[in-house]
PDB file of C-alpha atoms in Angstrom:
ATOM      1  CA  MET A1024       6.130 -29.903  15.318  1.00  0.00           C
ATOM      2  CA  VAL A1025       7.714 -26.607  16.323  1.00  0.00           C
ATOM      3  CA  MET A1026       4.991 -24.538  14.684  1.00  0.00           C
ATOM      4  CA  ASP A1027       2.196 -26.424  16.437  1.00  0.00           C
ATOM      5  CA  THR A1028       4.079 -26.139  19.736  1.00  0.00           C
ATOM      6  CA  LEU A1029       4.401 -22.380  19.270  1.00  0.00           C
ATOM      7  CA  LEU A1030       0.707 -22.033  18.498  1.00  0.00           C
ATOM      8  CA  ILE A1031      -0.205 -24.024  21.606  1.00  0.00           C
ATOM      9  CA  PHE A1032       2.172 -21.887  23.680  1.00  0.00           C
ATOM     10  CA  PHE A1033       0.685 -18.603  22.448  1.00  0.00           C
ATOM     11  CA  GLU A1034      -2.863 -19.906  22.772  1.00  0.00           C
ATOM     12  CA  SER A1035      -2.288 -20.939  26.391  1.00  0.00           C
ATOM     13  CA  ASN A1036      -0.393 -17.778  27.378  1.00  0.00           C
ATOM     14  CA  PHE A1037      -2.276 -15.227  25.275  1.00  0.00           C
ATOM     15  CA  PRO A1038      -5.860 -16.543  25.138  1.00  0.00           C
ATOM     16  CA  VAL A1039      -7.299 -13.058  24.547  1.00  0.00           C
ATOM     17  CA  PHE A1040      -5.559 -12.843  21.182  1.00  0.00           C
ATOM     18  CA  PHE A1041      -6.968 -16.158  19.995  1.00  0.00           C
ATOM     19  CA  SER A1042     -10.474 -15.413  21.275  1.00  0.00           C
ATOM     20  CA  HIS A1043     -10.470 -12.028  19.504  1.00  0.00           C
ATOM     21  CA  THR A1044      -8.079 -12.806  16.656  1.00  0.00           C
ATOM     22  CA  TYR A1045      -9.752 -10.808  13.923  1.00  0.00           C
ATOM     23  CA  ILE A1046     -10.180  -7.753  16.139  1.00  0.00           C
ATOM     24  CA  PHE A1047      -6.433  -7.745  16.770  1.00  0.00           C
ATOM     25  CA  LEU A1048      -5.773  -8.210  13.046  1.00  0.00           C
ATOM     26  CA  PHE A1049      -8.030  -5.230  12.320  1.00  0.00           C
ATOM     27  CA  ILE A1050      -6.220  -3.061  14.877  1.00  0.00           C
ATOM     28  CA  GLY A1051      -2.818  -4.190  13.609  1.00  0.00           C
ATOM     29  CA  ALA A1052      -3.729  -3.312  10.017  1.00  0.00           C
ATOM     30  CA  ALA A1053      -5.092   0.083  11.070  1.00  0.00           C
ATOM     31  CA  ILE A1054      -2.001   1.012  13.097  1.00  0.00           C
ATOM     32  CA  GLU A1055       0.989  -0.733  11.525  1.00  0.00           C
ATOM     33  CA  GLY A1056      -0.179  -2.738   8.536  1.00  0.00           C
ATOM     34  CA  LEU A1057       2.714  -4.363   6.714  1.00  0.00           C
ATOM     35  CA  SER A1058       4.097  -6.844   9.255  1.00  0.00           C
ATOM     36  CA  THR A1059       0.578  -7.671  10.455  1.00  0.00           C
ATOM     37  CA  LEU A1060      -0.556  -8.495   6.918  1.00  0.00           C
ATOM     38  CA  VAL A1061       2.429 -10.774   6.280  1.00  0.00           C
ATOM     39  CA  ILE A1062       2.018 -12.565   9.609  1.00  0.00           C
ATOM     40  CA  GLY A1063      -1.697 -12.913   8.851  1.00  0.00           C
ATOM     41  CA  GLY A1064      -0.919 -14.631   5.561  1.00  0.00           C
ATOM     42  CA  PHE A1065       1.541 -16.862   7.391  1.00  0.00           C
ATOM     43  CA  LEU A1066      -1.158 -17.838   9.912  1.00  0.00           C
ATOM     44  CA  VAL A1067      -3.587 -18.604   7.082  1.00  0.00           C
ATOM     45  CA  SER A1068      -1.032 -21.036   5.646  1.00  0.00           C
ATOM     46  CA  THR A1069      -0.949 -22.862   8.996  1.00  0.00           C
ATOM     47  CA  HIS A1070      -4.779 -22.984   9.091  1.00  0.00           C
ATOM     48  CA  SER A1071      -4.748 -21.001  12.327  1.00  0.00           C
ATOM     49  CA  ILE A1072      -7.126 -18.409  10.857  1.00  0.00           C
ATOM     50  CA  SER A1073      -9.471 -18.312   7.868  1.00  0.00           C
ATOM     51  CA  PHE A1074      -8.518 -16.386   4.750  1.00  0.00           C
ATOM     52  CA  PHE A1075     -11.650 -14.361   3.974  1.00  0.00           C
ATOM     53  CA  PRO A1076     -12.386 -13.151   7.532  1.00  0.00           C
ATOM     54  CA  ALA A1077      -8.711 -12.175   7.857  1.00  0.00           C
ATOM     55  CA  LEU A1078      -8.775 -10.412   4.483  1.00  0.00           C
ATOM     56  CA  LEU A1079     -11.890  -8.475   5.509  1.00  0.00           C
ATOM     57  CA  ALA A1080     -10.339  -7.495   8.849  1.00  0.00           C
ATOM     58  CA  PHE A1081      -7.152  -6.346   7.128  1.00  0.00           C
ATOM     59  CA  ALA A1082      -9.002  -4.457   4.388  1.00  0.00           C
ATOM     60  CA  LEU A1083     -11.196  -2.638   6.904  1.00  0.00           C
ATOM     61  CA  GLY A1084      -8.199  -1.820   9.101  1.00  0.00           C
ATOM     62  CA  HIS A1085      -6.202  -0.481   6.175  1.00  0.00           C
ATOM     63  CA  THR A1086      -9.243   1.504   5.030  1.00  0.00           C
ATOM     64  CA  VAL A1087      -9.560   3.105   8.458  1.00  0.00           C
ATOM     65  CA  ASN A1088      -5.866   4.003   8.278  1.00  0.00           C
ATOM     66  CA  GLY A1089      -6.562   5.725   4.961  1.00  0.00           C
ATOM     67  CA  TYR A1090      -9.396   7.730   6.527  1.00  0.00           C
ATOM     68  CA  LEU A1091      -7.098   8.837   9.346  1.00  0.00           C
ATOM     69  CA  TRP A1092      -4.540  10.269   6.919  1.00  0.00           C
ATOM     70  CA  TYR A1093      -7.324  11.802   4.824  1.00  0.00           C
ATOM     71  CA  GLY A1094      -8.466  13.535   8.007  1.00  0.00           C
ATOM     72  CA  VAL A1095      -4.947  14.830   8.637  1.00  0.00           C
ATOM     73  CA  GLY A1096      -4.971  16.488   5.232  1.00  0.00           C
ATOM     74  CA  TYR A1097      -8.583  17.640   5.493  1.00  0.00           C
ATOM     75  CA  TYR A1098      -8.087  19.478   8.763  1.00  0.00           C
ATOM     76  CA  GLY A1099      -4.386  20.297   8.400  1.00  0.00           C
ATOM     77  CA  GLY A1100      -4.534  21.522   4.812  1.00  0.00           C
ATOM     78  CA  ALA A1101      -1.511  21.913   2.534  1.00  0.00           C
ATOM     79  CA  LYS A1102       0.780  22.561   5.511  1.00  0.00           C
ATOM     80  CA  SER A1103       0.486  18.904   6.510  1.00  0.00           C
ATOM     81  CA  ILE A1104       2.010  17.883   3.159  1.00  0.00           C
ATOM     82  CA  ASP A1105       4.787  20.457   3.518  1.00  0.00           C
ATOM     83  CA  LYS A1106       5.725  19.099   6.930  1.00  0.00           C
ATOM     84  CA  TRP A1107       5.507  15.528   5.696  1.00  0.00           C
ATOM     85  CA  VAL A1108       7.592  15.488   2.524  1.00  0.00           C
ATOM     86  CA  ARG A1109       8.828  18.866   1.383  1.00  0.00           C
ATOM     87  CA  THR A1110      11.911  19.148   3.572  1.00  0.00           C
ATOM     88  CA  LYS A1111      14.113  17.712   0.805  1.00  0.00           C
ATOM     89  CA  ASP A1112      14.256  18.927  -2.776  1.00  0.00           C
ATOM     90  CA  ASN A1113      14.033  15.428  -4.248  1.00  0.00           C
ATOM     91  CA  SER A1114      10.983  14.521  -2.155  1.00  0.00           C
ATOM     92  CA  ARG A1115       9.379  17.859  -2.939  1.00  0.00           C
ATOM     93  CA  LYS A1116       9.772  17.363  -6.705  1.00  0.00           C
ATOM     94  CA  ILE A1117       8.350  13.852  -6.550  1.00  0.00           C
ATOM     95  CA  ILE A1118       5.339  14.953  -4.521  1.00  0.00           C
ATOM     96  CA  GLU A1119       4.724  17.847  -6.901  1.00  0.00           C
ATOM     97  CA  LYS A1120       4.635  15.360  -9.785  1.00  0.00           C
ATOM     98  CA  VAL A1121       2.274  13.101  -7.846  1.00  0.00           C
ATOM     99  CA  GLU A1122       0.075  16.110  -7.071  1.00  0.00           C
ATOM    100  CA  VAL A1123      -0.205  16.965 -10.767  1.00  0.00           C
ATOM    101  CA  TYR A1124      -0.997  13.307 -11.511  1.00  0.00           C
ATOM    102  CA  PHE A1125      -3.578  13.316  -8.712  1.00  0.00           C
ATOM    103  CA  HIS A1126      -5.428  16.251 -10.264  1.00  0.00           C
ATOM    104  CA  ARG A1127      -5.682  14.352 -13.562  1.00  0.00           C
ATOM    105  CA  HIS A1128      -6.177  10.801 -12.316  1.00  0.00           C
ATOM    106  CA  SER A1129      -7.220  11.041  -8.660  1.00  0.00           C
ATOM    107  CA  GLY A1130      -8.758   7.572  -8.408  1.00  0.00           C
ATOM    108  CA  LYS A1131      -5.767   5.844  -9.981  1.00  0.00           C
ATOM    109  CA  ALA A1132      -3.399   7.761  -7.707  1.00  0.00           C
ATOM    110  CA  ILE A1133      -5.256   6.692  -4.550  1.00  0.00           C
ATOM    111  CA  PHE A1134      -5.331   3.062  -5.695  1.00  0.00           C
ATOM    112  CA  LEU A1135      -1.810   2.715  -7.117  1.00  0.00           C
ATOM    113  CA  THR A1136       0.017   4.459  -4.278  1.00  0.00           C
ATOM    114  CA  LYS A1137      -1.348   1.810  -1.900  1.00  0.00           C
ATOM    115  CA  PHE A1138       1.438  -0.367  -3.285  1.00  0.00           C
ATOM    116  CA  THR A1139       4.253   2.142  -2.720  1.00  0.00           C
ATOM    117  CA  PHE A1140       6.389   3.505   0.098  1.00  0.00           C
ATOM    118  CA  SER A1141       5.906   7.052   1.406  1.00  0.00           C
ATOM    119  CA  LEU A1142       3.620   8.006  -1.477  1.00  0.00           C
ATOM    120  CA  THR A1143       0.712   6.160   0.158  1.00  0.00           C
ATOM    121  CA  ILE A1144       0.399   8.491   3.128  1.00  0.00           C
ATOM    122  CA  ALA A1145       1.365  11.565   1.099  1.00  0.00           C
ATOM    123  CA  THR A1146      -1.402  10.880  -1.439  1.00  0.00           C
ATOM    124  CA  GLN A1147      -4.005  10.261   1.260  1.00  0.00           C
ATOM    125  CA  VAL A1148      -3.044  13.484   3.025  1.00  0.00           C
ATOM    126  CA  MET A1149      -3.126  15.258  -0.337  1.00  0.00           C
ATOM    127  CA  ALA A1150      -6.644  13.949  -1.025  1.00  0.00           C
ATOM    128  CA  GLY A1151      -7.800  15.345   2.296  1.00  0.00           C
ATOM    129  CA  SER A1152      -6.098  18.714   1.837  1.00  0.00           C
ATOM    130  CA  LEU A1153      -7.731  19.089  -1.593  1.00  0.00           C
ATOM    131  CA  LYS A1154     -11.126  18.178  -0.078  1.00  0.00           C
ATOM    132  CA  TYR A1155     -11.437  15.308  -2.552  1.00  0.00           C
ATOM    133  CA  ASN A1156     -14.955  13.855  -2.747  1.00  0.00           C
ATOM    134  CA  LEU A1157     -15.284  11.567   0.284  1.00  0.00           C
ATOM    135  CA  ARG A1158     -17.576   9.073  -1.443  1.00  0.00           C
ATOM    136  CA  LYS A1159     -15.124   8.587  -4.308  1.00  0.00           C
ATOM    137  CA  TYR A1160     -12.207   8.476  -1.887  1.00  0.00           C
ATOM    138  CA  SER A1161     -13.978   5.793   0.158  1.00  0.00           C
ATOM    139  CA  TRP A1162     -14.405   3.619  -2.920  1.00  0.00           C
ATOM    140  CA  TYR A1163     -10.799   3.828  -4.130  1.00  0.00           C
ATOM    141  CA  ASN A1164      -9.470   3.601  -0.581  1.00  0.00           C
ATOM    142  CA  PHE A1165     -11.419   0.395   0.128  1.00  0.00           C
ATOM    143  CA  ILE A1166     -10.680  -1.296  -3.216  1.00  0.00           C
ATOM    144  CA  GLY A1167      -7.005  -0.403  -2.909  1.00  0.00           C
ATOM    145  CA  SER A1168      -6.941  -1.727   0.655  1.00  0.00           C
ATOM    146  CA  ILE A1169      -8.476  -5.064  -0.371  1.00  0.00           C
ATOM    147  CA  CYS A1170      -5.998  -5.536  -3.224  1.00  0.00           C
ATOM    148  CA  TRP A1171      -3.016  -4.518  -1.104  1.00  0.00           C
ATOM    149  CA  ALA A1172      -4.101  -6.766   1.789  1.00  0.00           C
ATOM    150  CA  ALA A1173      -4.593  -9.734  -0.553  1.00  0.00           C
ATOM    151  CA  PHE A1174      -1.168  -9.161  -2.117  1.00  0.00           C
ATOM    152  CA  ALA A1175       0.688  -8.830   1.196  1.00  0.00           C
ATOM    153  CA  MET A1176      -1.139 -11.832   2.666  1.00  0.00           C
ATOM    154  CA  SER A1177      -0.222 -13.930  -0.368  1.00  0.00           C
ATOM    155  CA  ILE A1178       3.470 -13.251   0.294  1.00  0.00           C
ATOM    156  CA  GLY A1179       3.074 -14.357   3.912  1.00  0.00           C
ATOM    157  CA  TYR A1180       1.069 -17.396   2.797  1.00  0.00           C
ATOM    158  CA  PHE A1181       3.731 -18.384   0.265  1.00  0.00           C
ATOM    159  CA  PHE A1182       6.511 -18.198   2.839  1.00  0.00           C
ATOM    160  CA  GLY A1183       4.386 -20.083   5.371  1.00  0.00           C
ATOM    161  CA  ALA A1184       3.611 -22.858   2.889  1.00  0.00           C
ATOM    162  CA  SER A1185       7.283 -23.046   1.918  1.00  0.00           C
ATOM    163  CA  TYR A1186       8.278 -23.336   5.549  1.00  0.00           C
ATOM    164  CA  ARG A1187       5.859 -26.221   6.090  1.00  0.00           C
ATOM    165  CA  LEU A1188       7.220 -28.033   3.041  1.00  0.00           C
ATOM    166  CA  LEU A1189      10.793 -27.574   4.251  1.00  0.00           C
ATOM    167  CA  PHE A1190       9.971 -28.315   7.868  1.00  0.00           C
ATOM    168  CA  VAL A1191      11.536 -31.771   7.593  1.00  0.00           C
ATOM    169  CA  TYR A1192      14.902 -30.046   7.154  1.00  0.00           C
ATOM    170  CA  LEU A1193      14.279 -26.837   9.132  1.00  0.00           C
ATOM    171  CA  LYS A1194      13.237 -27.798  12.655  1.00  0.00           C
ATOM    172  CA  ASP A1195      14.804 -24.858  14.455  1.00  0.00           C
ATOM    173  CA  VAL A1196      12.369 -22.103  15.479  1.00  0.00           C
ATOM    174  CA  ALA A1197      14.990 -19.577  14.374  1.00  0.00           C
ATOM    175  CA  TYR A1198      14.272 -20.564  10.781  1.00  0.00           C
ATOM    176  CA  LEU A1199      10.616 -19.677  11.329  1.00  0.00           C
ATOM    177  CA  ILE A1200      11.669 -16.170  12.331  1.00  0.00           C
ATOM    178  CA  VAL A1201      13.992 -16.004   9.324  1.00  0.00           C
ATOM    179  CA  PHE A1202      11.145 -17.012   7.001  1.00  0.00           C
ATOM    180  CA  LEU A1203       8.854 -14.339   8.437  1.00  0.00           C
ATOM    181  CA  GLY A1204      11.637 -11.780   8.218  1.00  0.00           C
ATOM    182  CA  GLY A1205      12.257 -12.785   4.623  1.00  0.00           C
ATOM    183  CA  ALA A1206       8.584 -12.328   3.754  1.00  0.00           C
ATOM    184  CA  ILE A1207       8.500  -8.859   5.306  1.00  0.00           C
ATOM    185  CA  ALA A1208      11.773  -7.906   3.602  1.00  0.00           C
ATOM    186  CA  LEU A1209      10.380  -9.045   0.243  1.00  0.00           C
ATOM    187  CA  ILE A1210       7.318  -6.834   0.731  1.00  0.00           C
ATOM    188  CA  TYR A1211       9.564  -3.849   1.455  1.00  0.00           C
ATOM    189  CA  ILE A1212      11.573  -4.546  -1.700  1.00  0.00           C
ATOM    190  CA  LEU A1213       8.453  -4.936  -3.846  1.00  0.00           C
ATOM    191  CA  LYS A1214       6.936  -1.728  -2.470  1.00  0.00           C
ATOM    192  CA  ALA A1215      10.159   0.122  -3.274  1.00  0.00           C
ATOM    193  CA  ILE A1216      10.056  -1.285  -6.821  1.00  0.00           C
ATOM    194  CA  PHE A1217       6.390  -0.304  -7.225  1.00  0.00           C
ATOM    195  CA  ARG A1218       7.175   3.190  -5.971  1.00  0.00           C
ATOM    196  CA  SER A1219      10.057   3.593  -8.408  1.00  0.00           C
ATOM    197  CA  THR A1220       7.950   2.244 -11.289  1.00  0.00           C
ATOM    198  CA  PHE A1221       5.033   4.525 -10.432  1.00  0.00           C
ATOM    199  CA  ILE A1222       7.252   7.616 -10.305  1.00  0.00           C
ATOM    200  CA  ARG A1223       8.962   6.639 -13.562  1.00  0.00           C
ATOM    201  CA  ALA A1224       5.561   6.181 -15.228  1.00  0.00           C
ATOM    202  CA  ILE A1225       4.490   9.664 -14.109  1.00  0.00           C
ATOM    203  CA  LEU A1226       7.713  11.208 -15.421  1.00  0.00           C
ATOM    204  CA  ASP A1227       7.393   9.342 -18.734  1.00  0.00           C
ATOM    205  CA  HIS A1228       3.786  10.499 -19.014  1.00  0.00           C
ATOM    206  CA  ASP A1229       4.921  14.108 -18.540  1.00  0.00           C
ATOM    207  CA  ARG A1230       7.639  13.722 -21.175  1.00  0.00           C
ATOM    208  CA  VAL A1231       5.181  12.287 -23.699  1.00  0.00           C
ATOM    209  CA  ARG A1232       2.773  15.109 -22.969  1.00  0.00           C
ATOM    210  CA  HIS A1233       5.570  17.668 -23.358  1.00  0.00           C
ATOM    211  CA  TYR A1234       6.659  16.339 -26.767  1.00  0.00           C
ATOM    212  CA  ARG A1235       3.050  16.021 -27.885  1.00  0.00           C
ATOM    213  CA  GLU A1236       2.490  19.698 -27.074  1.00  0.00           C
ATOM    214  CA  LYS A1237       5.680  20.647 -28.937  1.00  0.00           C
ATOM    215  CA  LEU A1238       4.541  18.665 -31.971  1.00  0.00           C
ATOM    216  CA  LYS A1239       1.111  20.282 -31.847  1.00  0.00           C
ATOM    217  CA  ASN A1240       2.620  23.764 -31.587  1.00  0.00           C
ATOM    218  CA  GLY A1241       4.960  23.010 -34.485  1.00  0.00           C
ATOM    219  CA  LEU A1242       2.078  21.873 -36.672  1.00  0.00           C
ATOM    220  CA  ASP A1243       0.075  24.956 -35.717  1.00  0.00           C
ATOM    221  CA  LYS A1244       2.959  27.182 -36.825  1.00  0.00           C
ATOM    222  CA  PHE A1245       3.422  25.273 -40.060  1.00  0.00           C
ATOM    223  CA  TRP A1246      -0.291  25.116 -40.852  1.00  0.00           C
ATOM    224  CA  PRO A1247      -1.989  27.721 -38.634  1.00  0.00           C
ATOM    225  CA  ASN A1248      -5.166  28.184 -40.691  1.00  0.00           C
ATOM    226  CA  GLY A1249      -5.779  24.688 -41.892  1.00  0.00           C
ATOM    227  CA  ASN A1250      -9.487  24.897 -41.189  1.00  0.00           C
ATOM    228  CA  GLU A1251      -9.977  28.182 -43.055  1.00  0.00           C
ATOM    229  CA  LYS A1252     -11.065  28.332 -46.681  1.00  0.00           C
TER     230      LYS A1252
END
């Protein structure tokens, strides 16, 4: 089988990787993340690595990445956010909305933005710049990292399992690369959808709050002394 041949080739030519697999997975998740997670899920589907040790390595690596960006905000302050996202009006408005949401629902913001593009780093930097409680940040950062790692790995696992089922028809190694590329592309698409949905939810929340305040003010004008005798 092509896949087995590839694994034997890499094992014989890159023995360090296979003898320290989970260390490399941890480093990959801490530095890059997305592609490493998908490839990890793919390797789990081929039984090259075990799921739970890989999930732990990925979660810890992604958590460390979150601490790094928290540190950028903690020591760089608000200027780090300005340099990161406020060069364009559209980005600036979105981040301002996220910042307001963060002040109201900090834990949810840290967790949910793990599943989005650009907002992940911006929120982590924001948490650091606001000197958000490190213990609480650690909790939401770790839980979010576990959930995100499990989700991304499941995509890689699904594509890997599909490839094995279709291997009878797809014996060219190029198809293996296409399958991996497809898994990574799907993650990018899903993250973009999550980001759009998250932003839309924040905007809808603000609209509801705005109309609720208008209704309250209208009732106060109509019945200003309702509690007086």
